[in-house]
XYZ file of C-alpha atoms in Angstrom:
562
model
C 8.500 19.194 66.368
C 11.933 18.025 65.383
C 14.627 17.823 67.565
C 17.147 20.994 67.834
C 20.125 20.826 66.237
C 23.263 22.746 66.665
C 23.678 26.572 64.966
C 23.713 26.604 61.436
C 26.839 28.720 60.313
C 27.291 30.771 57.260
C 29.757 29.088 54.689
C 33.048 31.316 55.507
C 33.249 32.585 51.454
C 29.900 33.688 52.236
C 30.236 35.118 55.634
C 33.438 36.761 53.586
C 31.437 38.275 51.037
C 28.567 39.362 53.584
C 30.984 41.061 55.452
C 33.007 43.131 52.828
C 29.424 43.980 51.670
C 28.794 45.545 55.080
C 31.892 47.268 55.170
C 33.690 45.351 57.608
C 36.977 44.184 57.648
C 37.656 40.173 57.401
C 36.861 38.594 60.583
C 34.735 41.425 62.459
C 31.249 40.995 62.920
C 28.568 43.660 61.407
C 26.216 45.218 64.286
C 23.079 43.888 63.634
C 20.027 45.798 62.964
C 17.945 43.334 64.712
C 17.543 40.173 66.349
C 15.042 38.220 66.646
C 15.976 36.357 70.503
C 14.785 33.274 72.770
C 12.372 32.296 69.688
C 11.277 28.023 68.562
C 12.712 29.692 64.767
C 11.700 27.086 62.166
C 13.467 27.556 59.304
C 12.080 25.820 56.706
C 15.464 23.721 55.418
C 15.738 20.627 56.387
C 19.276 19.757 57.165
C 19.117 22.426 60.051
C 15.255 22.569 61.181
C 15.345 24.856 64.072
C 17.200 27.525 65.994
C 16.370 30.274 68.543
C 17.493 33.395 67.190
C 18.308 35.068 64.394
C 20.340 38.088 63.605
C 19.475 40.538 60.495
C 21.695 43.355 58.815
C 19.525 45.807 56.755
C 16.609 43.626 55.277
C 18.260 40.172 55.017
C 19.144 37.705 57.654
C 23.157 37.058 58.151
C 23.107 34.364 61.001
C 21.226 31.884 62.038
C 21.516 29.816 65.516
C 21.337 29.712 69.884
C 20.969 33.318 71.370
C 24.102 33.153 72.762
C 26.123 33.201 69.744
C 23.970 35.340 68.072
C 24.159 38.134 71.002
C 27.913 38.608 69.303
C 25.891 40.557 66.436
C 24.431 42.674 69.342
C 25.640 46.601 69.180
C 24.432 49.925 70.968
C 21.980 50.523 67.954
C 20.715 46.849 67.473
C 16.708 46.672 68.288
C 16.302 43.193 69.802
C 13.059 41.441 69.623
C 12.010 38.647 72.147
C 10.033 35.961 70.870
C 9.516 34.464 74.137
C 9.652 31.317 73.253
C 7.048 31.789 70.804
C 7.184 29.987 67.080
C 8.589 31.921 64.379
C 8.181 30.710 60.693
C 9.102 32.471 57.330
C 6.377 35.038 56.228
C 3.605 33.647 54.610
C 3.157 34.194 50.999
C 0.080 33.549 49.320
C 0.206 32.449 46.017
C -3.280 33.482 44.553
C -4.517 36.752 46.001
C -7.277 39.489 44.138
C -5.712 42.329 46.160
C -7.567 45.365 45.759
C -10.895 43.761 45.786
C -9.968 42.078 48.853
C -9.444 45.645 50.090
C -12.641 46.634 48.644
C -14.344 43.794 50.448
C -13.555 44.840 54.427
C -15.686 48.384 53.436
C -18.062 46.699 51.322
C -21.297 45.143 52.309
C -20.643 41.577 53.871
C -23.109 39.042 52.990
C -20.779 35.925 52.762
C -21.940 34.875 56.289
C -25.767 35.607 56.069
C -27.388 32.325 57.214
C -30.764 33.231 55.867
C -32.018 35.068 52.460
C -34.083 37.396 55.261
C -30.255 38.326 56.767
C -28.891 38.661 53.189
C -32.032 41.017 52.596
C -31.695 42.741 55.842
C -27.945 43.673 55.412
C -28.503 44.678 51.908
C -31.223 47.280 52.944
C -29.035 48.678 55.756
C -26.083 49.207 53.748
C -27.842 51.052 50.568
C -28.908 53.573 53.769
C -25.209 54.454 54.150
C -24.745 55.074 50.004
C -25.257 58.703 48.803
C -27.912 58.808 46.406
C -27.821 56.738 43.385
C -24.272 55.182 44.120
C -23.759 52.012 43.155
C -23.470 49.062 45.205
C -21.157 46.113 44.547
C -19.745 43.410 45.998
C -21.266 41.274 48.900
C -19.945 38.118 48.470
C -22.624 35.969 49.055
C -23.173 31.972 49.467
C -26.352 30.878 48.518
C -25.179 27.380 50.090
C -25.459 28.447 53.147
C -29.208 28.964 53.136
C -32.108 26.512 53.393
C -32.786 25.823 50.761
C -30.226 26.988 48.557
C -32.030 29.058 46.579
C -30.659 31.642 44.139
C -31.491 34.893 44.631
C -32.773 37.483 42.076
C -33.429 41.046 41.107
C -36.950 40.725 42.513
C -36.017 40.110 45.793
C -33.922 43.028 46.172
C -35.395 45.742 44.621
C -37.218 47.045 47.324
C -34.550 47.240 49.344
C -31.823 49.193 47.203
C -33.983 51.962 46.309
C -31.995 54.005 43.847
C -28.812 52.149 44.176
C -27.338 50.721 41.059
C -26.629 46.997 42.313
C -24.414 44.484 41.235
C -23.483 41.855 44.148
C -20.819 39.347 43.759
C -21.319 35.468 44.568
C -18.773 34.744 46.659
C -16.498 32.460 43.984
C -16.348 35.531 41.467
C -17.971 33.782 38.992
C -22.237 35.003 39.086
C -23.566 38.757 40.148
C -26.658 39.729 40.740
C -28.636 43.035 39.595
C -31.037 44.795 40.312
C -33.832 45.943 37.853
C -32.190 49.460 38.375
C -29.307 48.263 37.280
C -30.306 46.097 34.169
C -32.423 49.395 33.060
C -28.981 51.310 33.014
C -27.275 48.800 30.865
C -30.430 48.177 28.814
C -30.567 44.286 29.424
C -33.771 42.437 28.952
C -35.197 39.657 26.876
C -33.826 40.309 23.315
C -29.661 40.670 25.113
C -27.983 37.894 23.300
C -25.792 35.427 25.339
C -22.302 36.077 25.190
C -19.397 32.938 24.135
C -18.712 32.104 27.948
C -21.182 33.342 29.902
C -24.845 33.133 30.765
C -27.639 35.380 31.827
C -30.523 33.589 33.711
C -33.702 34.176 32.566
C -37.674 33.179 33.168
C -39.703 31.485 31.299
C -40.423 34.447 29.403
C -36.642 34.946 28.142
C -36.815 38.180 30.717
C -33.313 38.768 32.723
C -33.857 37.575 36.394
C -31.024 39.420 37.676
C -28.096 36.664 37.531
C -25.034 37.507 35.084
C -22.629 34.495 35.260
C -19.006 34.358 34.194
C -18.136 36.900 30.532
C -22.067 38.035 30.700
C -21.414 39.725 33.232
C -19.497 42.381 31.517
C -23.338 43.616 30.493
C -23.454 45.216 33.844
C -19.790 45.888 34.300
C -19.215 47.754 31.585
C -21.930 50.916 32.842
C -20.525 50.735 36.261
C -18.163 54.004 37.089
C -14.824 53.556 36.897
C -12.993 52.907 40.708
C -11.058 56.411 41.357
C -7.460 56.478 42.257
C -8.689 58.042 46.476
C -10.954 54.680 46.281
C -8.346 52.270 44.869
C -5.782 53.667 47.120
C -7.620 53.565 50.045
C -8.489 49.737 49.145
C -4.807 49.372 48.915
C -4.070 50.451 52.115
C -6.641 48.308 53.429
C -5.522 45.284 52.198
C -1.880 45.831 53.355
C -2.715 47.080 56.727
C -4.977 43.335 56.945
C -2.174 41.384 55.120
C 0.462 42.399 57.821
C -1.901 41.537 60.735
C -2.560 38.068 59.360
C 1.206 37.375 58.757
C 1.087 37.654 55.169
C 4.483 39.314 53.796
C 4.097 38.481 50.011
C 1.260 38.408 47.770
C 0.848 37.382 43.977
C -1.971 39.336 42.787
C -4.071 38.052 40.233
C -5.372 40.224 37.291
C -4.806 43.524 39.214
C -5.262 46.697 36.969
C -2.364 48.327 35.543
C -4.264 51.560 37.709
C -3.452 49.490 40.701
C 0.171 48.627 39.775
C 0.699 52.034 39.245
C -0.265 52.903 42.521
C 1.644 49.881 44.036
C 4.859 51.525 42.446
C 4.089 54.539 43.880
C 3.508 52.968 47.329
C 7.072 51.493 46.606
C 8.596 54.604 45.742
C 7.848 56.321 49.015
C 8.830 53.359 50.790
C 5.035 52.394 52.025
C 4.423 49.002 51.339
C 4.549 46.614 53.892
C 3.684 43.921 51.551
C 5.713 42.769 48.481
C 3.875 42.030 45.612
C 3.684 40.106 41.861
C 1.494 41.325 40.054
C -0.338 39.343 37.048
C -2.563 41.709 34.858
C -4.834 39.901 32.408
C -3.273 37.093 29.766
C -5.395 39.246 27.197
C -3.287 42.380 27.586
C 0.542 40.211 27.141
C 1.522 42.730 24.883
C 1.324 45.757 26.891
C 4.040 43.280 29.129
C 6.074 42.174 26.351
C 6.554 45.293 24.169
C 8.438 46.797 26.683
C 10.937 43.596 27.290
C 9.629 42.757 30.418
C 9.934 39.465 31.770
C 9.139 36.770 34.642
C 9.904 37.975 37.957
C 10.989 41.466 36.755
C 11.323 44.214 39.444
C 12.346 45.233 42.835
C 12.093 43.069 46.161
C 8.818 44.981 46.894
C 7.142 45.069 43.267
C 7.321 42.860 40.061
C 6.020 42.223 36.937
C 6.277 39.460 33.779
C 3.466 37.206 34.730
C -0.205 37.216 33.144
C -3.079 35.540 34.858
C -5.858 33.989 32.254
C -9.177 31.884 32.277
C -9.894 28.330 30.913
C -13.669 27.933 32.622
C -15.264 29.482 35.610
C -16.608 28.172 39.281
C -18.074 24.949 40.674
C -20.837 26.535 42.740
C -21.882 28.563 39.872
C -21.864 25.703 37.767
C -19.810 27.156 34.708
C -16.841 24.771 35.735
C -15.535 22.823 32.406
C -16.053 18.873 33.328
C -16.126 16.283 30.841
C -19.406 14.833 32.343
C -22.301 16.864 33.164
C -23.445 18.252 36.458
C -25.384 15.804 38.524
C -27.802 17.918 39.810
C -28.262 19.885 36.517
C -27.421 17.455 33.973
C -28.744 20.367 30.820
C -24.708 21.440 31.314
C -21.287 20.268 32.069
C -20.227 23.963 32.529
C -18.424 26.733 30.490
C -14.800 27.174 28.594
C -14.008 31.144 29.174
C -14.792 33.818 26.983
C -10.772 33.334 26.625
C -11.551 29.886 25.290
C -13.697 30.879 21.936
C -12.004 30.118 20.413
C -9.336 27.809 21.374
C -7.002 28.910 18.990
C -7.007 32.801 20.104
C -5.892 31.428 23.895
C -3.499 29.044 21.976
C -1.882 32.102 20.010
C -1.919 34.476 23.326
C -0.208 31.475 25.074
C 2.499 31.289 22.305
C 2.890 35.121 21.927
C 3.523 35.608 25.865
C 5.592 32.144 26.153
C 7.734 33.152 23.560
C 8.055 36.978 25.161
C 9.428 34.921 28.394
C 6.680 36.118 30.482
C 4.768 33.392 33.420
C 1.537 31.791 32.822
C -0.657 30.951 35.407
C -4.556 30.290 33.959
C -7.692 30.030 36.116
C -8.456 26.049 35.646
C -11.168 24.336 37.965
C -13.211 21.753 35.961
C -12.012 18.273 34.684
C -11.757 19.090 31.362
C -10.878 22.857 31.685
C -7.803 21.665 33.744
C -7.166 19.389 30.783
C -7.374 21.408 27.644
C -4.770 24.276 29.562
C -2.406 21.038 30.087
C -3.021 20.368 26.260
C -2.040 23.746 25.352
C 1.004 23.910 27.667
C 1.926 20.701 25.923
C 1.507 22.426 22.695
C 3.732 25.366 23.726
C 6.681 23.492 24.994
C 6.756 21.481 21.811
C 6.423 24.703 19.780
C 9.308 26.428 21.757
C 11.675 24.161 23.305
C 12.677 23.493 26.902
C 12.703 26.252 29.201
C 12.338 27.025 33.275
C 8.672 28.366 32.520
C 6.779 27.605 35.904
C 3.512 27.447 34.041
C 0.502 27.577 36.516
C -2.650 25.977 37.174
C -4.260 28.093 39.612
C -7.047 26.147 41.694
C -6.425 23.120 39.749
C -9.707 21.731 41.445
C -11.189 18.969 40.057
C -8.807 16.745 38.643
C -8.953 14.012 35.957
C -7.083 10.858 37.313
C -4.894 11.278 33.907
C -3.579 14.346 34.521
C -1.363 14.297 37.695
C 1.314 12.538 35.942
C 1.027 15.449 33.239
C 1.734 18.154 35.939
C 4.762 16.516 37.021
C 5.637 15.543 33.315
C 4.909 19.252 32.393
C 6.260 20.832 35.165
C 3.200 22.867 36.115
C 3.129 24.097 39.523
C -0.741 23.517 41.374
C -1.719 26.525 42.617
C -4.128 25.779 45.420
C -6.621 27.418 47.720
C -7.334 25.101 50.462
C -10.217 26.917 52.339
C -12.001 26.061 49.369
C -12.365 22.793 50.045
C -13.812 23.030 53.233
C -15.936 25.234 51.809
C -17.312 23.787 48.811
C -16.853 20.217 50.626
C -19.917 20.742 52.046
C -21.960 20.470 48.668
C -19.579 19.367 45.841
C -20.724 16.149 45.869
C -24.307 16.686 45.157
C -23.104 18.545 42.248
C -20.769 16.473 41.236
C -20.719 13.168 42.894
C -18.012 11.323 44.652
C -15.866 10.038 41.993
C -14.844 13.198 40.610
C -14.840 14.784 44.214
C -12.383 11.920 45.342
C -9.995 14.312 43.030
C -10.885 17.321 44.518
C -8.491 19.949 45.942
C -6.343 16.655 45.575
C -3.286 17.986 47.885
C -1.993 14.644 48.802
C -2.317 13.517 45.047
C -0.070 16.206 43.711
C 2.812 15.569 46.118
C 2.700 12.097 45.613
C 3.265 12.787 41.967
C 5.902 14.930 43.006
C 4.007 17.831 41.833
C 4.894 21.445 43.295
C 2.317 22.803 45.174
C 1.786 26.830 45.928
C -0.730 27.756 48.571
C -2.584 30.820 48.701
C -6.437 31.634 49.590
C -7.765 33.407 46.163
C -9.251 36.416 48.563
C -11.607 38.202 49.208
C -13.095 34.973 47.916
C -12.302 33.270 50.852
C -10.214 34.883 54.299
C -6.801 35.946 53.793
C -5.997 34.688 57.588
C -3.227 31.972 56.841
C -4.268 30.089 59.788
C -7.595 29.589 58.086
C -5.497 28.012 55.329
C -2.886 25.430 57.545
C -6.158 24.347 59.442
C -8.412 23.540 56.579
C -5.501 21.909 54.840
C -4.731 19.792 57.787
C -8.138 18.623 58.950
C -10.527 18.999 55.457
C -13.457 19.296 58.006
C -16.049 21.165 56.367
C -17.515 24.603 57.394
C -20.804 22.628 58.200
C -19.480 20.722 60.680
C -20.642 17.401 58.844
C -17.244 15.973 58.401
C -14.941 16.431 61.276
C -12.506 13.688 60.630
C -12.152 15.346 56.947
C -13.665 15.322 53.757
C -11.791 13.123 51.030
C -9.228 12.712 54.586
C -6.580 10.714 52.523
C -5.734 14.465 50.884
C -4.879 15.872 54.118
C -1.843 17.563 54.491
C 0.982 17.911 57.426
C 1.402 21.411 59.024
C 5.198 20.991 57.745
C 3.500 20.315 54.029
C 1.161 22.827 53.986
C 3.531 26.002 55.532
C 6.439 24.704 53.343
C 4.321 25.125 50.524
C 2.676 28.578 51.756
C 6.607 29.981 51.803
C 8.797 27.811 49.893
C 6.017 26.505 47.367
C 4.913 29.821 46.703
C 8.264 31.419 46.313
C 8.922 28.954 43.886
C 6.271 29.877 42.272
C 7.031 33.528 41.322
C 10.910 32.394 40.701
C 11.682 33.836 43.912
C 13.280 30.847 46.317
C 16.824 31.807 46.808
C 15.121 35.459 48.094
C 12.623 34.230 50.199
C 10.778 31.077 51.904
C 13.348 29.630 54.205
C 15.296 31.499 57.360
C 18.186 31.544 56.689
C 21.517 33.333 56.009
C 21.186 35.942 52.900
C 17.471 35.535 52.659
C 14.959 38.518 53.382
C 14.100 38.633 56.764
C 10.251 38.562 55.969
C 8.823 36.345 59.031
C 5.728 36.255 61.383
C 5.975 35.380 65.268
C 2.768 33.231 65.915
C 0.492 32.821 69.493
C 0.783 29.696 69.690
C 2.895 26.640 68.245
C 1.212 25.267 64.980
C 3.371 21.969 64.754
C 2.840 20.855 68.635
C -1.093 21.663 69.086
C -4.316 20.252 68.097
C -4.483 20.427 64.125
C -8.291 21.715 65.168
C -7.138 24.393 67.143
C -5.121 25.885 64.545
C -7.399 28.254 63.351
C -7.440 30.128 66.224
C -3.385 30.943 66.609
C -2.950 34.502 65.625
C -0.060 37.074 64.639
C 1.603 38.514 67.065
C 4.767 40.303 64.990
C 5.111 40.404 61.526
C 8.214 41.509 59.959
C 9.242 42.063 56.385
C 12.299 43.223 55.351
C 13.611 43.731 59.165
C 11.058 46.161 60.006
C 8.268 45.201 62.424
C 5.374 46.483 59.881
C 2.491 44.746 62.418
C 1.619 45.256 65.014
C 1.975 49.060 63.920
């Protein structure tokens, strides 16, 4: 770690203005609220790396330095905290989050782990027993990648088993779901259902539905499923927040969320309940609903905010509707799918204009080659179209890069929104699908910053753990989940623990136009931060993954543990 420096002092028109803002006279200090003692506080700013404690008045920080000068914020009603020498960094704020559904996911079936198809069957069949009759079943998550062979499933399979359960299971990357024949009977699928403009329904050789719905087609199923009720969304809510807080996660920018779940967020925020602060991005489609009302980026309260839209150039690598110039290697009939956003072009290009013009944030789903490319056309298009403005477009995932395009980001100003789990993930097969030229660009970390391109990190749950430490480790080390590639996969695209957690706090912050409220420690900044087991600069990068939260505070208060 670096060396300590001395205490870092508040400018004194600063401390000035903090201090007639607390109502105290010139030259007294406040009484803290509370301090955080005897901690290894990294703050995030370079010219003053470290300190040990820290001192906060309501929900922002006002000093910064050794415990002994920070005692003199000590009163009878301060609560002091000791770190114990422990590491304390800025909360964690993940950039790329599907919040509710991540909520849904930790009472949902769990199939992202099954080693086998038997296990995936097994756990299938036990959960449908704890359904009431003819509810539906959804989610799972499951990794057909993980099973030997890889072999996708189908409706045959799991008929049987789900009696008269409705199913519809996710793959884990959001992009394919499979039904059952129950299910396909409700929505009256079979061999005459036309393909839909950005999706795909597998079929036999008959033209019969086998059970897969990939990417837009999977709206055939969706769209007889009951609606999620405000209990169930709420309780998936408080889920979610209750795991964010014990994983260190203060902030969250939620991607396509419901306006039925924002609603509830505000409500949360009204009563004073949310112990995680949240941007919400509804749907690019629905900009209008946004704009007519004047809203714009960032717009809202410390806890809840609106004025960005979240939209969809292609869809996943391991469901092979990824948009690549080339085709698939080991399926060379297709080089993947543009989004049902994406036909045609020029409705995305006028829905890009329209919210662009409204002042609202863009941040578009973009994983293959090409799809990455055509967004970074458009973006192009816009800025030409409208002048220069401090937009912080978004490429979220930004996977697969063309070698062409880095300079673009930078040239563009588009912020890479990145999931780094992923690529220990899909590292351990994204070759054989796509073969190592194009994955020499893949989850390209190191690439970006040397193009001095911003990075954001987040995790993209429930598609992959929310756990931050799950994030720094993979990001660090790039050894894959199979254990094949310990010293890294594509190891030139590692990242530093400093890189990766200044881009989990800072980088994200930046992100959603927030990084004079939050990122760093330091004076007049929220005093969202997370007290960690063990010290993530100092140990061995492999052990990372196994440091924990101990204390995670937002806003002053101590919302984990609970």
């Amino acid at each position: 770690m670096p060396a300590r420096r001395p205490l870092l002092h508040l400018p004194w028109i600063a401390l000035s203005i903090l201090l007639v803002a607390t109502g105290c006279r010139q030259g007294a200090h406040p009484v803290a609220d509370l301090i955080i003692a005897d901690g290894v506080i990294w703050t995030g700013v370079k010219a003053q790396p470290l300190a040990e404690s820290l001192a906060v008045v309501g929900d922002r920080i006002t000093a910064i330095g050794t415990t002994p000068e920070i005692d003199a914020w000590r009163g009878d009603t301060t609560r002091v905290f000791n770190a114990g020498g422990r590491l304390v960094v800025p909360g964690f704020n993940d950039a790329h989050v599907h919040f509710v559904s991540g909520g849904l996911s930790l009472e949902n079936v769990d199939l992202k782990d099954a080693p086998t198809r038997e296990e995936f069957l097994r756990r299938i069949a036990e959960h449908a027993k704890t359904l009431p009759p003819g509810e539906w079943m959804f989610g799972g998550d499951w990794d057909d990648q993980a099973w030997d062979p890889p072999v996708l499933p189908d409706a045959a399979l799991i008929d049987a088993a789900t009696g008269d359960h409705p199913v519809f299971l996710d793959r884990y990357d959001g992009h394919m779901a499979l039904a059952n024949t129950l299910a396909m009977r409700l929505a009256k699928v079979d061999a005459r259902t036309p393909e839909i403009p950005g999706g795909k329904v597998d079929r036999d050789a008959k033209g019969n539905p086998t059970g897969l719905f990939r990417d837009a087609a999977e709206v055939y199923i969706t769209r007889v499923m009951p609606p999620l009720g405000r209990e169930r969304r709420l309780r998936a809510i408080t889920k979610a927040l209750e795991h964010a807080a014990s994983v260190g996660i203060t902030s969250v920018q939620d991607m396509n969320p419901e306006y039925d779940d924002v609603a509830l967020y505000a409500e949360l925020a009204g009563r004073g309940e949310l112990t995680t602060r949240i941007y919400a991005a509804p749907r690019l489609g629905d900009w209008k609903d946004q704009a007519k009302v004047g809203l714009r980026h960032a717009f809202g309260s410390p806890w809840l905010r609106l004025g960005a839209l979240k939209g969809y150039a292609d869809g996943s690598l391991g469901s092979r509707t990824a948009y690549f110039y080339e085709p698939f290697i080991d399926d060379p009939s297709t080089r993947g799918l543009l989004s049902d956003e994406m036909h045609p072009i020029e409705a995305m290009r006028e829905r890009l204009m329209g919210a662009d013009a409204a002042g609202l944030q863009i941040c578009v789903h973009a994983i293959g080659d090409e799809g990455i490319s055509t967004i970074l056309d458009l973006y192009e298009e816009v800025q030409k179209a409208h002048g220069p403005a401090d937009r912080r477009w978004r490429v979220e995932h930004a996977q697969h890069m063309a070698a062409k395009d880095f300079d673009r980001f930078q040239a563009l100003g588009v912020i890479a929104s990145m999931q780094p789990y992923h690529a220990i993930d899909d590292g351990r097969w994204a070759a054989n699908r796509i073969g190592p030229d194009r994955a020499s660009r893949t989850y390209a970390f190191r690439t970006f910053l040397d193009h001095h391109v911003r990075l954001a990190i987040g995790t993209d749950w429930n598609v992959a753990p929310l756990d931050p430490m799950l994030t720094v480790y993979a990001a660090v080390t790039r050894a894959t989940l199979d254990g094949k590639n310990p010293g890294g996969w594509f190891p030139e695209q590692k990242l530093t623990v400093a890189e990766v957690v200044t881009a989990y706090t800072q980088g994200s912050a930046y992100a959603e136009f927030q990084e004079k409220e939050k990122g760093t420690l330091m004076p007049g900044m929220l005093a969202d931060m997370v007290v960690l087991s063990q010290d993530i600069f100092s140990i061995d990068p492999a052990t990372i993954r196994d440091v924990k939260a101990v204390t995670t505070i937002v806003g002053g208060r101590v919302v984990w543990p609970r």
